[in-house]
């Protein structure tokens, strides 16, 4: 079963204690695709400007990403410039140029309307709602959002929460939207807003998953080679959703395994700038590290 | 094999969003004892003042804590007053009255000199060094310390690190002492200062354990009933050291299990004020919740 991802395709400039990279291929939909593609065909819905390098298009195509709904329009590609200092959990945004993102109206091809699995990566909730309107009968819809939208577009975001099955938020977002500091209380609150399942991402501290009657808490895969955490959350989501797409049942066992795959995928992402370490990611890499992760957790 | 714990016996006044409790029995050695006693006889080395309520002495004795080296001296018992607001990971100290702690000189009875397992809970590193001087040939020594001593007594603390097998620090302390933000890098740095094993406590996010060639990362037991986290770290240490005391080998499997028991013990501690929830803690309670914890982690 294939998946459709709505998000950004960006040119990222990132500075971390490990160095500086300018105009790298980035964006939420790209990071998601790099891990989801290991499990399932990925249909990318996004917009880029005429300045978007052809080599990045080739790069995505070579990795099997389906670009039928990647719009290329006049104007500049979305650019993000950020810096990480001591605390690699927390990006400092230096500059954002929305460019063509300002006129983005997502559309999908006729063949894509029937796709059952959807990931709404972080973009304007109005666009996320619109993508759902385009689809015939999505069955598993996951939503990622951001503090910015919680503050600036609470109404469309709340409407969206009633239309999705899984809400992925980071700890700050979960606390901001729920008003609860304890993350399990926060997850329970978010669950009552609509999504059957809530997954809270805690960066270097792993994730908490909640659905009524069922809690999972897993640490991050321990690594001291953190180079650039940009896109780790989306890479997690790609592994998580990619694995779930192939499963008939959302059983506890499948959800746990999906979280573990997401965790492992994210651990590769942080070990290089941009998509350096996920560009060549394959099933074997994931399996090898998953085995180590299991060993770490078993007692 | 019994264990000896050096630390504080205190009267705590704690305010949390769940309420206020005045002059509760508290202190690092007490919290440690509440979980360690489930596994092994606990010898407590501490000082209290003449104002220390006899009911607390009875309480400790009834739980089998060996008080041969609990000094009762003229003066006031150590008192700590703290408050937790939204972030229950972080106590705001409102008042500290050291009282008799200022003239504390730890001593142990002749029979206690031969005890092989030692936990040095958070007190002045000079006192921690002195306790080690009193003992014949300790075999497993664990040390807990605090930001305050890292700043004010770095030399005796560094000397101490060369004399212990396990160093337990919280994430802030590990970062402060190592100058590293990444906790695995921090653990590696601390390991090079002396202790063979380093255990970093991350509060609600669980723990990371490091010794050369071997890393463990476990989340906290997920609970939304956090009432008062005071003493959670010491309760963790009690479960961890208590379990290890009974083992002949410090194998990876035993260390993991010890961390899991410590995690479970701490989860009981936070669910009540002071020692409310650990006062009656028994093996069955730990086993029951450990089973749940295993289920949460297995995939």
Coordinates of C-alpha atoms in Angstrom, one line a residue:
Chain A
X1 CA 0.0 0.0 0.0
X2 CA 1.5 3.3 -1.0
X3 CA 1.4 6.5 0.9
X4 CA 0.9 10.2 0.1
X5 CA 2.8 12.9 1.9
X6 CA 2.0 16.6 1.9
X7 CA 4.8 18.8 3.1
X8 CA 7.6 21.1 2.1
X9 CA 10.5 20.6 -0.3
X10 CA 13.1 23.1 0.8
X11 CA 16.6 24.4 0.4
X12 CA 18.1 24.4 3.9
X13 CA 21.1 26.2 5.2
X14 CA 22.1 24.7 8.5
X15 CA 24.9 25.5 11.0
X16 CA 25.7 23.1 13.8
X17 CA 28.8 22.7 16.0
X18 CA 29.9 20.1 13.3
X19 CA 29.9 22.6 10.4
X20 CA 27.8 24.6 7.9
X21 CA 25.9 23.5 4.9
X22 CA 24.3 25.8 2.4
X23 CA 21.2 25.2 0.3
X24 CA 20.9 21.5 1.0
X25 CA 17.9 19.5 -0.2
X26 CA 15.5 19.5 2.8
X27 CA 11.9 20.0 3.9
X28 CA 9.5 17.9 5.8
X29 CA 8.2 15.9 2.8
X30 CA 11.7 15.1 1.7
X31 CA 12.9 13.9 5.1
X32 CA 9.7 11.8 5.5
X33 CA 10.2 10.3 2.0
X34 CA 13.8 9.2 2.7
X35 CA 12.7 6.7 5.4
X36 CA 9.1 5.9 4.2
X37 CA 10.4 4.8 0.8
X38 CA 12.3 1.9 2.4
X39 CA 8.9 0.4 3.1
X40 CA 6.4 1.6 0.5
X41 CA 6.0 3.7 -2.6
X42 CA 5.9 7.4 -1.6
X43 CA 3.8 10.0 -3.5
X44 CA 5.1 13.5 -2.7
X45 CA 2.8 16.5 -2.8
X46 CA 4.7 19.8 -2.6
X47 CA 5.8 22.9 -4.4
X48 CA 9.2 24.2 -5.6
X49 CA 10.3 27.3 -7.5
X50 CA 11.9 27.5 -10.8
X51 CA 15.3 27.9 -9.0
X52 CA 15.0 24.3 -7.7
X53 CA 18.1 22.4 -8.9
X54 CA 17.3 19.6 -11.4
X55 CA 19.9 17.4 -9.6
X56 CA 17.5 17.3 -6.5
X57 CA 14.7 16.2 -8.8
X58 CA 16.9 13.4 -10.2
X59 CA 17.9 12.5 -6.7
X60 CA 14.3 12.0 -5.6
X61 CA 13.4 10.1 -8.7
X62 CA 16.3 7.8 -8.4
X63 CA 15.1 6.9 -4.9
X64 CA 11.7 6.0 -6.3
X65 CA 9.7 9.0 -5.0
X66 CA 6.7 9.6 -7.2
X67 CA 6.7 13.3 -8.2
X68 CA 3.4 13.5 -10.2
X69 CA 2.1 16.0 -7.7
X70 CA 5.3 18.1 -7.1
X71 CA 4.4 21.5 -8.6
X72 CA 7.1 23.6 -10.0
X73 CA 5.9 27.2 -10.2
X74 CA 7.5 30.6 -11.0
X75 CA 9.1 32.1 -7.9
X76 CA 11.6 30.9 -5.4
X77 CA 11.8 27.6 -3.6
X78 CA 11.0 27.7 0.2
X79 CA 14.3 28.3 2.1
X80 CA 15.0 27.8 5.8
X81 CA 18.2 28.8 7.6
X82 CA 18.8 27.6 11.1
X83 CA 21.4 27.1 13.7
X84 CA 21.9 24.6 16.5
X85 CA 24.2 25.5 19.4
X86 CA 24.9 23.4 22.4
X87 CA 21.4 21.9 22.7
X88 CA 21.0 20.0 19.5
X89 CA 17.3 19.5 20.4
X90 CA 16.5 23.1 19.6
X91 CA 16.9 24.9 16.3
X92 CA 17.3 28.6 16.2
X93 CA 15.6 29.9 13.0
X94 CA 17.8 32.6 11.4
X95 CA 15.8 33.2 8.3
X96 CA 12.7 31.8 6.5
X97 CA 11.8 32.7 2.9
X98 CA 8.4 31.1 2.0
X99 CA 8.7 31.9 -1.7
X100 CA 6.3 29.7 -3.8
X101 CA 4.9 28.2 -0.6
X102 CA 2.7 31.3 -0.3
X103 CA 0.7 30.4 -3.4
X104 CA 0.7 26.6 -2.8
X105 CA -2.5 24.8 -3.4
X106 CA -2.0 21.1 -3.2
X107 CA -3.5 18.8 -5.9
X108 CA -3.2 15.2 -6.6
X109 CA -3.5 13.2 -9.8
X110 CA -6.5 11.0 -10.5
X111 CA -4.6 7.8 -9.7
X112 CA -3.5 9.3 -6.4
X113 CA -7.0 10.1 -5.2
X114 CA -7.5 6.5 -4.1
X115 CA -4.5 6.3 -1.9
X116 CA -5.4 5.1 1.6
X117 CA -2.4 6.2 3.7
X118 CA -1.7 9.9 4.2
X119 CA 1.0 11.9 6.1
X120 CA 0.3 15.6 6.5
X121 CA 3.7 17.0 7.4
X122 CA 4.0 20.4 8.8
X123 CA 2.4 23.1 6.5
X124 CA -0.5 25.5 6.9
X125 CA -3.5 23.5 8.3
X126 CA -5.7 25.0 5.6
X127 CA -3.5 23.2 3.0
X128 CA -3.6 20.0 5.1
X129 CA -7.4 20.1 5.2
X130 CA -7.5 20.8 1.5
X131 CA -5.4 17.7 0.7
X132 CA -7.8 15.6 2.7
X133 CA -10.7 17.1 0.6
X134 CA -8.9 15.9 -2.6
X135 CA -8.8 12.3 -1.5
X136 CA -11.6 9.7 -2.0
X137 CA -11.5 7.7 1.2
X138 CA -8.2 7.9 3.2
X139 CA -8.0 5.2 5.8
X140 CA -4.9 6.0 7.9
X141 CA -4.2 9.7 8.2
X142 CA -1.4 11.0 10.3
X143 CA -0.9 14.7 11.1
X144 CA 2.2 16.6 12.1
X145 CA 1.9 20.3 13.1
X146 CA 3.9 23.0 14.7
X147 CA 3.7 25.6 17.5
X148 CA 3.3 28.3 14.9
X149 CA 0.0 26.9 13.7
X150 CA -1.3 26.2 17.2
X151 CA -0.9 29.9 17.8
X152 CA -1.9 31.4 14.5
X153 CA -4.4 28.9 13.0
X154 CA -6.0 27.1 16.0
X155 CA -9.5 26.7 14.3
X156 CA -8.4 24.9 11.1
X157 CA -6.0 22.9 13.2
X158 CA -8.8 21.8 15.6
X159 CA -11.0 20.9 12.6
X160 CA -8.1 18.8 11.2
X161 CA -7.6 17.0 14.5
X162 CA -11.1 15.5 14.1
X163 CA -10.2 14.2 10.6
X164 CA -7.0 12.3 11.4
X165 CA -6.2 9.0 13.1
X166 CA -2.8 9.8 14.4
X167 CA -1.5 13.1 15.7
X168 CA 2.3 13.5 16.0
X169 CA 3.5 16.4 18.1
X170 CA 6.7 17.2 19.7
X171 CA 6.7 17.7 23.5
X172 CA 6.5 21.5 23.4
X173 CA 3.6 21.4 20.9
X174 CA 1.8 18.8 23.0
X175 CA 2.2 20.9 26.1
X176 CA 1.2 24.1 24.3
X177 CA -2.0 22.7 22.8
X178 CA -3.1 20.8 25.9
X179 CA -2.0 23.1 28.7
X180 CA -0.7 20.0 30.5
X181 CA 2.9 19.6 31.5
X182 CA 2.8 15.8 32.1
X183 CA 3.1 14.3 28.6
X184 CA 0.7 11.4 29.3
X185 CA -2.0 13.9 30.5
X186 CA -1.2 16.0 27.4
X187 CA -1.6 12.9 25.1
X188 CA -4.9 12.1 26.8
X189 CA -6.1 15.6 26.2
X190 CA -5.1 15.6 22.6
X191 CA -6.8 12.2 22.1
X192 CA -10.1 13.8 23.3
X193 CA -9.7 16.4 20.5
X194 CA -10.2 13.8 17.9
X195 CA -7.2 11.6 16.9
X196 CA -7.5 8.0 18.1
X197 CA -3.7 7.8 18.5
X198 CA -1.3 10.4 19.8
X199 CA 2.5 10.2 19.4
X200 CA 4.6 12.7 21.3
X201 CA 8.2 13.1 20.0
X202 CA 10.8 14.1 22.6
X203 CA 13.9 14.4 20.4
X204 CA 16.9 12.8 22.2
X205 CA 14.5 11.3 24.8
X206 CA 12.5 9.2 22.4
X207 CA 8.7 9.1 22.1
X208 CA 5.5 8.4 24.0
X209 CA 2.5 6.9 22.2
X210 CA -1.0 6.9 23.6
X211 CA -4.3 5.5 22.6
X212 CA -7.0 4.7 25.1
X213 CA -5.9 1.6 27.1
X214 CA -2.4 1.5 25.6
X215 CA 0.8 3.4 26.3
X216 CA 4.2 3.0 24.7
X217 CA 7.3 4.8 25.8
X218 CA 10.6 4.2 23.9
X219 CA 13.9 6.0 24.3
X220 CA 15.8 7.3 21.3
X221 CA 18.5 5.1 19.8
X222 CA 21.6 6.2 21.8
X223 CA 24.1 7.9 19.6
X224 CA 26.9 10.4 20.3
X225 CA 27.4 11.2 16.6
X226 CA 24.7 13.9 16.4
X227 CA 25.6 16.1 13.4
X228 CA 22.4 17.8 12.3
X229 CA 19.0 16.9 13.8
X230 CA 17.0 18.8 11.1
X231 CA 14.3 16.5 9.8
X232 CA 14.6 13.9 12.5
X233 CA 10.9 14.1 13.4
X234 CA 9.9 13.7 9.8
X235 CA 12.3 10.9 9.3
X236 CA 10.8 9.2 12.3
X237 CA 7.3 9.7 10.9
X238 CA 8.5 8.2 7.6
X239 CA 9.7 5.0 9.2
X240 CA 6.7 4.8 11.5
X241 CA 4.1 5.4 8.8
X242 CA 6.0 3.4 6.1
X243 CA 6.0 0.3 8.3
X244 CA 2.3 0.7 9.3
X245 CA 1.2 1.0 5.6
X246 CA 2.3 -2.5 5.0
X247 CA 0.3 -3.9 7.9
X248 CA -3.3 -5.0 7.7
X249 CA -4.0 -4.3 11.4
X250 CA -3.1 -1.5 13.7
X251 CA -2.3 -4.0 16.5
X252 CA -0.2 -3.0 19.5
X253 CA 2.6 -5.2 18.2
X254 CA 2.6 -3.5 14.8
X255 CA 2.5 0.0 16.3
X256 CA 5.4 -0.8 18.6
X257 CA 7.4 -2.1 15.7
X258 CA 6.5 1.0 13.7
X259 CA 7.8 3.2 16.5
X260 CA 11.0 1.2 16.7
X261 CA 11.6 1.6 12.9
X262 CA 10.8 5.3 13.1
X263 CA 13.3 5.7 16.0
X264 CA 16.0 3.8 14.1
X265 CA 15.4 5.8 10.9
X266 CA 15.7 9.1 12.9
X267 CA 19.0 7.9 14.4
X268 CA 20.5 7.7 10.9
X269 CA 19.1 11.1 10.0
X270 CA 20.8 13.0 12.9
X271 CA 24.2 11.4 12.1
X272 CA 24.7 13.6 9.0
X273 CA 23.7 16.9 7.5
X274 CA 20.4 17.0 5.7
X275 CA 19.7 13.7 4.0
X276 CA 23.4 12.7 3.8
X277 CA 22.8 9.5 5.9
X278 CA 19.3 8.7 4.8
X279 CA 19.8 9.1 1.1
X280 CA 21.2 5.6 0.9
X281 CA 19.2 4.1 3.7
X282 CA 18.1 0.5 3.0
X283 CA 16.2 -2.2 4.8
X284 CA 19.4 -3.9 6.0
X285 CA 20.7 -0.8 7.7
X286 CA 17.4 -0.5 9.6
X287 CA 17.3 -4.2 10.5
X288 CA 20.9 -4.2 11.8
X289 CA 20.4 -1.2 14.1
X290 CA 17.0 -2.4 15.1
X291 CA 18.7 -5.6 16.4
X292 CA 21.0 -3.4 18.5
X293 CA 18.1 -1.4 19.8
X294 CA 16.3 -4.5 20.9
X295 CA 19.3 -5.7 22.8
X296 CA 19.6 -2.3 24.6
X297 CA 15.9 -2.5 25.7
X298 CA 15.6 -6.1 26.6
X299 CA 16.0 -7.1 30.3
Chain B
X1 CA 24.9 -9.0 51.0
X2 CA 23.9 -5.9 52.9
X3 CA 24.5 -2.3 51.8
X4 CA 25.5 0.9 53.6
X5 CA 24.1 4.2 52.6
X6 CA 25.5 7.6 53.6
X7 CA 23.2 10.5 53.1
X8 CA 20.7 12.8 54.7
X9 CA 17.7 12.2 56.9
X10 CA 15.6 15.3 56.6
X11 CA 12.3 17.0 57.4
X12 CA 10.9 18.1 54.1
X13 CA 8.3 20.7 53.4
X14 CA 7.1 20.3 49.8
X15 CA 4.6 22.1 47.7
X16 CA 3.4 20.7 44.4
X17 CA 0.4 21.4 42.2
X18 CA -1.2 18.4 44.1
X19 CA -0.8 20.0 47.6
X20 CA 1.4 21.0 50.5
X21 CA 3.1 18.7 53.1
X22 CA 5.0 20.1 56.0
X23 CA 7.9 18.4 57.8
X24 CA 7.6 15.0 56.2
X25 CA 10.2 12.4 56.7
X26 CA 12.6 12.8 53.8
X27 CA 16.3 13.0 52.8
X28 CA 18.5 11.1 50.3
X29 CA 19.3 8.2 52.7
X30 CA 15.7 7.7 53.6
X31 CA 14.4 7.6 50.0
X32 CA 17.2 5.3 49.1
X33 CA 16.4 2.9 52.0
X34 CA 12.7 2.7 51.1
X35 CA 13.5 0.8 47.8
X36 CA 16.9 -0.8 48.7
X37 CA 15.3 -2.6 51.7
X38 CA 13.1 -4.6 49.4
X39 CA 16.2 -6.4 48.2
X40 CA 18.8 -6.3 51.0
X41 CA 19.4 -5.2 54.6
X42 CA 20.2 -1.4 54.6
X43 CA 22.6 0.2 57.1
X44 CA 21.9 3.9 57.3
X45 CA 24.7 6.4 58.1
X46 CA 23.3 9.9 58.8
X47 CA 22.7 12.5 61.5
X48 CA 19.5 13.9 63.0
X49 CA 18.9 16.5 65.7
X50 CA 17.1 16.1 69.0
X51 CA 14.0 17.5 67.4
X52 CA 13.7 14.4 65.1
X53 CA 10.3 12.8 65.9
X54 CA 10.6 9.3 67.5
X55 CA 7.8 8.1 65.2
X56 CA 10.1 8.5 62.3
X57 CA 12.7 6.4 64.1
X58 CA 10.1 3.7 64.7
X59 CA 9.0 4.0 61.1
X60 CA 12.5 3.2 59.8
X61 CA 13.1 0.4 62.3
X62 CA 9.8 -1.2 61.5
X63 CA 11.0 -1.3 57.9
X64 CA 14.1 -3.2 58.9
X65 CA 16.5 -0.2 58.4
X66 CA 19.6 -0.7 60.6
X67 CA 20.1 2.5 62.5
X68 CA 23.4 1.6 64.4
X69 CA 25.1 4.5 62.7
X70 CA 22.3 7.1 62.8
X71 CA 23.7 9.8 65.0
X72 CA 21.3 11.9 67.1
X73 CA 23.0 15.1 68.2
X74 CA 22.1 18.3 69.9
X75 CA 20.7 20.8 67.3
X76 CA 18.1 20.8 64.6
X77 CA 17.5 18.1 62.0
X78 CA 18.3 19.1 58.4
X79 CA 15.3 20.7 56.8
X80 CA 14.5 21.3 53.2
X81 CA 11.7 23.3 51.7
X82 CA 10.9 23.1 48.0
X83 CA 8.3 23.8 45.5
X84 CA 7.4 22.3 42.1
X85 CA 5.4 24.2 39.6
X86 CA 4.4 23.2 36.1
X87 CA 7.7 21.3 35.4
X88 CA 7.8 18.6 38.0
X89 CA 11.3 17.7 36.9
X90 CA 12.7 20.8 38.5
X91 CA 12.4 21.7 42.2
X92 CA 12.7 25.3 43.4
X93 CA 14.4 25.3 46.7
X94 CA 12.7 27.8 49.1
X95 CA 14.7 27.2 52.2
X96 CA 17.5 25.0 53.5
X97 CA 18.4 24.7 57.2
X98 CA 21.5 22.5 57.5
X99 CA 21.3 22.2 61.3
X100 CA 23.2 19.2 62.7
X101 CA 24.5 18.4 59.2
X102 CA 27.1 21.1 59.7
X103 CA 28.8 19.1 62.4
X104 CA 28.3 15.7 60.8
X105 CA 31.2 13.3 60.9
X106 CA 30.1 9.9 59.6
X107 CA 31.1 6.8 61.6
X108 CA 30.2 3.1 61.3
X109 CA 30.1 0.4 63.8
X110 CA 32.8 -2.4 63.9
X111 CA 30.4 -4.8 62.3
X112 CA 29.6 -2.4 59.5
X113 CA 33.3 -1.9 58.5
X114 CA 33.2 -5.1 56.5
X115 CA 30.2 -4.2 54.4
X116 CA 31.0 -4.5 50.7
X117 CA 28.3 -2.5 49.0
X118 CA 28.1 1.3 49.5
X119 CA 25.9 4.1 48.3
X120 CA 27.2 7.6 48.8
X121 CA 24.1 9.7 48.5
X122 CA 24.3 13.4 48.0
X123 CA 26.2 15.1 50.9
X124 CA 29.5 17.0 51.1
X125 CA 32.2 15.1 49.1
X126 CA 34.5 15.4 52.2
X127 CA 32.0 13.3 54.2
X128 CA 31.7 10.8 51.3
X129 CA 35.5 10.4 51.2
X130 CA 35.5 10.0 54.9
X131 CA 33.0 7.2 54.9
X132 CA 35.1 5.3 52.4
X133 CA 38.1 5.7 54.7
X134 CA 36.1 4.1 57.5
X135 CA 35.4 0.9 55.5
X136 CA 37.8 -2.1 55.2
X137 CA 37.5 -3.1 51.6
X138 CA 34.3 -2.0 49.8
X139 CA 33.7 -3.8 46.6
X140 CA 30.8 -2.0 44.9
X141 CA 30.7 1.7 45.5
X142 CA 28.2 4.1 43.9
X143 CA 28.3 7.8 44.2
X144 CA 25.6 10.4 43.8
X145 CA 26.4 14.1 43.8
X146 CA 24.9 17.5 43.1
X147 CA 25.6 20.6 41.1
X148 CA 26.4 22.4 44.3
X149 CA 29.4 20.2 45.0
X150 CA 30.6 20.3 41.4
X151 CA 30.8 24.1 41.8
X152 CA 32.0 24.4 45.4
X153 CA 34.1 21.3 46.1
X154 CA 35.5 20.1 42.7
X155 CA 38.7 18.7 44.2
X156 CA 37.3 16.3 46.7
X157 CA 34.7 15.3 44.2
X158 CA 37.3 14.5 41.6
X159 CA 39.3 12.5 44.2
X160 CA 36.1 10.6 45.0
X161 CA 35.4 9.8 41.4
X162 CA 38.6 7.8 41.3
X163 CA 37.4 5.8 44.3
X164 CA 34.0 4.7 43.1
X165 CA 32.7 2.1 40.6
X166 CA 29.5 3.8 39.6
X167 CA 28.7 7.5 39.3
X168 CA 25.0 8.4 39.2
X169 CA 24.4 12.0 38.0
X170 CA 21.4 13.7 36.7
X171 CA 21.5 15.2 33.2
X172 CA 22.3 18.7 34.3
X173 CA 25.1 17.5 36.6
X174 CA 26.6 15.3 33.9
X175 CA 26.6 18.2 31.5
X176 CA 28.0 20.7 34.0
X177 CA 30.9 18.4 35.0
X178 CA 31.8 17.2 31.5
X179 CA 31.1 20.3 29.5
X180 CA 29.4 18.1 26.9
X181 CA 25.7 18.5 25.9
X182 CA 25.3 15.1 24.3
X183 CA 24.7 12.7 27.2
X184 CA 26.6 9.8 25.8
X185 CA 29.7 12.0 25.2
X186 CA 29.2 13.3 28.8
X187 CA 29.0 9.8 30.2
X188 CA 32.2 8.9 28.3
X189 CA 33.9 11.9 29.7
X190 CA 32.8 11.1 33.3
X191 CA 34.0 7.5 32.8
X192 CA 37.5 8.8 32.0
X193 CA 37.5 10.6 35.4
X194 CA 37.5 7.3 37.2
X195 CA 34.2 5.4 37.6
X196 CA 33.9 2.3 35.5
X197 CA 30.2 2.8 35.1
X198 CA 28.2 6.0 34.6
X199 CA 24.5 6.3 35.0
X200 CA 22.7 9.5 33.9
X201 CA 19.3 10.1 35.4
X202 CA 16.9 12.1 33.1
X203 CA 13.9 12.3 35.4
X204 CA 10.7 11.8 33.4
X205 CA 12.8 10.7 30.4
X206 CA 14.5 7.7 32.1
X207 CA 18.2 6.9 32.3
X208 CA 21.3 6.3 30.2
X209 CA 23.9 3.9 31.5
X210 CA 27.4 3.8 30.0
X211 CA 30.5 1.6 30.6
X212 CA 33.1 1.0 27.8
X213 CA 31.6 -1.2 25.2
X214 CA 28.1 -1.1 26.6
X215 CA 25.2 1.4 26.6
X216 CA 21.7 1.1 28.0
X217 CA 18.9 3.6 27.5
X218 CA 15.6 3.1 29.2
X219 CA 12.6 5.4 29.5
X220 CA 10.9 6.2 32.8
X221 CA 7.8 4.1 33.6
X222 CA 5.0 6.2 32.1
X223 CA 2.7 7.6 34.7
X224 CA 0.4 10.6 34.7
X225 CA 0.0 10.4 38.5
X226 CA 3.0 12.5 39.4
X227 CA 2.4 14.0 42.8
X228 CA 5.9 14.7 44.3
X229 CA 9.1 13.8 42.5
X230 CA 11.3 14.6 45.6
X231 CA 13.6 11.6 46.2
X232 CA 12.9 9.9 42.9
X233 CA 16.6 9.7 42.0
X234 CA 17.5 8.2 45.4
X235 CA 14.6 5.8 45.2
X236 CA 15.9 4.8 41.8
X237 CA 19.4 4.3 43.2
X238 CA 17.9 2.1 46.0
X239 CA 16.2 -0.2 43.6
X240 CA 19.3 -0.3 41.3
X241 CA 21.9 -0.9 44.0
X242 CA 19.6 -3.1 46.1
X243 CA 19.2 -5.5 43.2
X244 CA 22.9 -5.5 42.2
X245 CA 23.9 -6.3 45.8
X246 CA 22.3 -9.7 45.5
X247 CA 24.1 -10.5 42.3
X248 CA 27.6 -12.1 42.1
X249 CA 28.4 -10.7 38.7
X250 CA 27.9 -7.2 37.2
X251 CA 26.9 -8.7 33.9
X252 CA 25.0 -6.7 31.3
X253 CA 21.8 -8.6 32.0
X254 CA 22.1 -7.9 35.8
X255 CA 22.8 -4.2 35.3
X256 CA 19.8 -3.9 32.9
X257 CA 17.5 -5.6 35.4
X258 CA 18.9 -3.4 38.2
X259 CA 18.1 -0.3 36.1
X260 CA 14.6 -1.6 35.4
X261 CA 14.0 -2.2 39.2
X262 CA 15.3 1.3 40.0
X263 CA 13.0 2.8 37.3
X264 CA 10.0 1.0 38.8
X265 CA 10.8 1.9 42.3
X266 CA 11.1 5.6 41.3
X267 CA 7.7 5.4 39.6
X268 CA 6.1 4.5 42.9
X269 CA 8.0 7.3 44.7
X270 CA 6.6 10.1 42.4
X271 CA 3.0 8.9 42.9
X272 CA 2.9 10.2 46.5
X273 CA 4.3 12.9 48.7
X274 CA 7.5 12.0 50.4
X275 CA 7.7 8.2 51.2
X276 CA 3.9 7.8 51.1
X277 CA 4.0 5.3 48.3
X278 CA 7.3 3.6 49.0
X279 CA 6.8 3.1 52.8
X280 CA 4.8 -0.1 52.1
X281 CA 6.6 -1.1 48.9
X282 CA 7.2 -4.8 48.5
X283 CA 8.6 -7.2 46.0
X284 CA 5.2 -8.1 44.6
X285 CA 4.5 -4.4 43.8
X286 CA 7.8 -4.1 41.9
X287 CA 7.3 -7.4 40.0
X288 CA 3.8 -6.5 38.9
X289 CA 4.8 -3.1 37.5
X290 CA 8.0 -4.6 36.1
X291 CA 5.9 -7.0 34.0
X292 CA 3.9 -4.0 32.6
X293 CA 7.2 -2.2 31.9
X294 CA 8.6 -5.1 30.0
X295 CA 5.4 -5.2 27.9
X296 CA 5.7 -1.5 27.1
X297 CA 9.3 -2.0 25.9
X298 CA 9.1 -5.3 24.0
X299 CA 8.6 -5.2 20.2

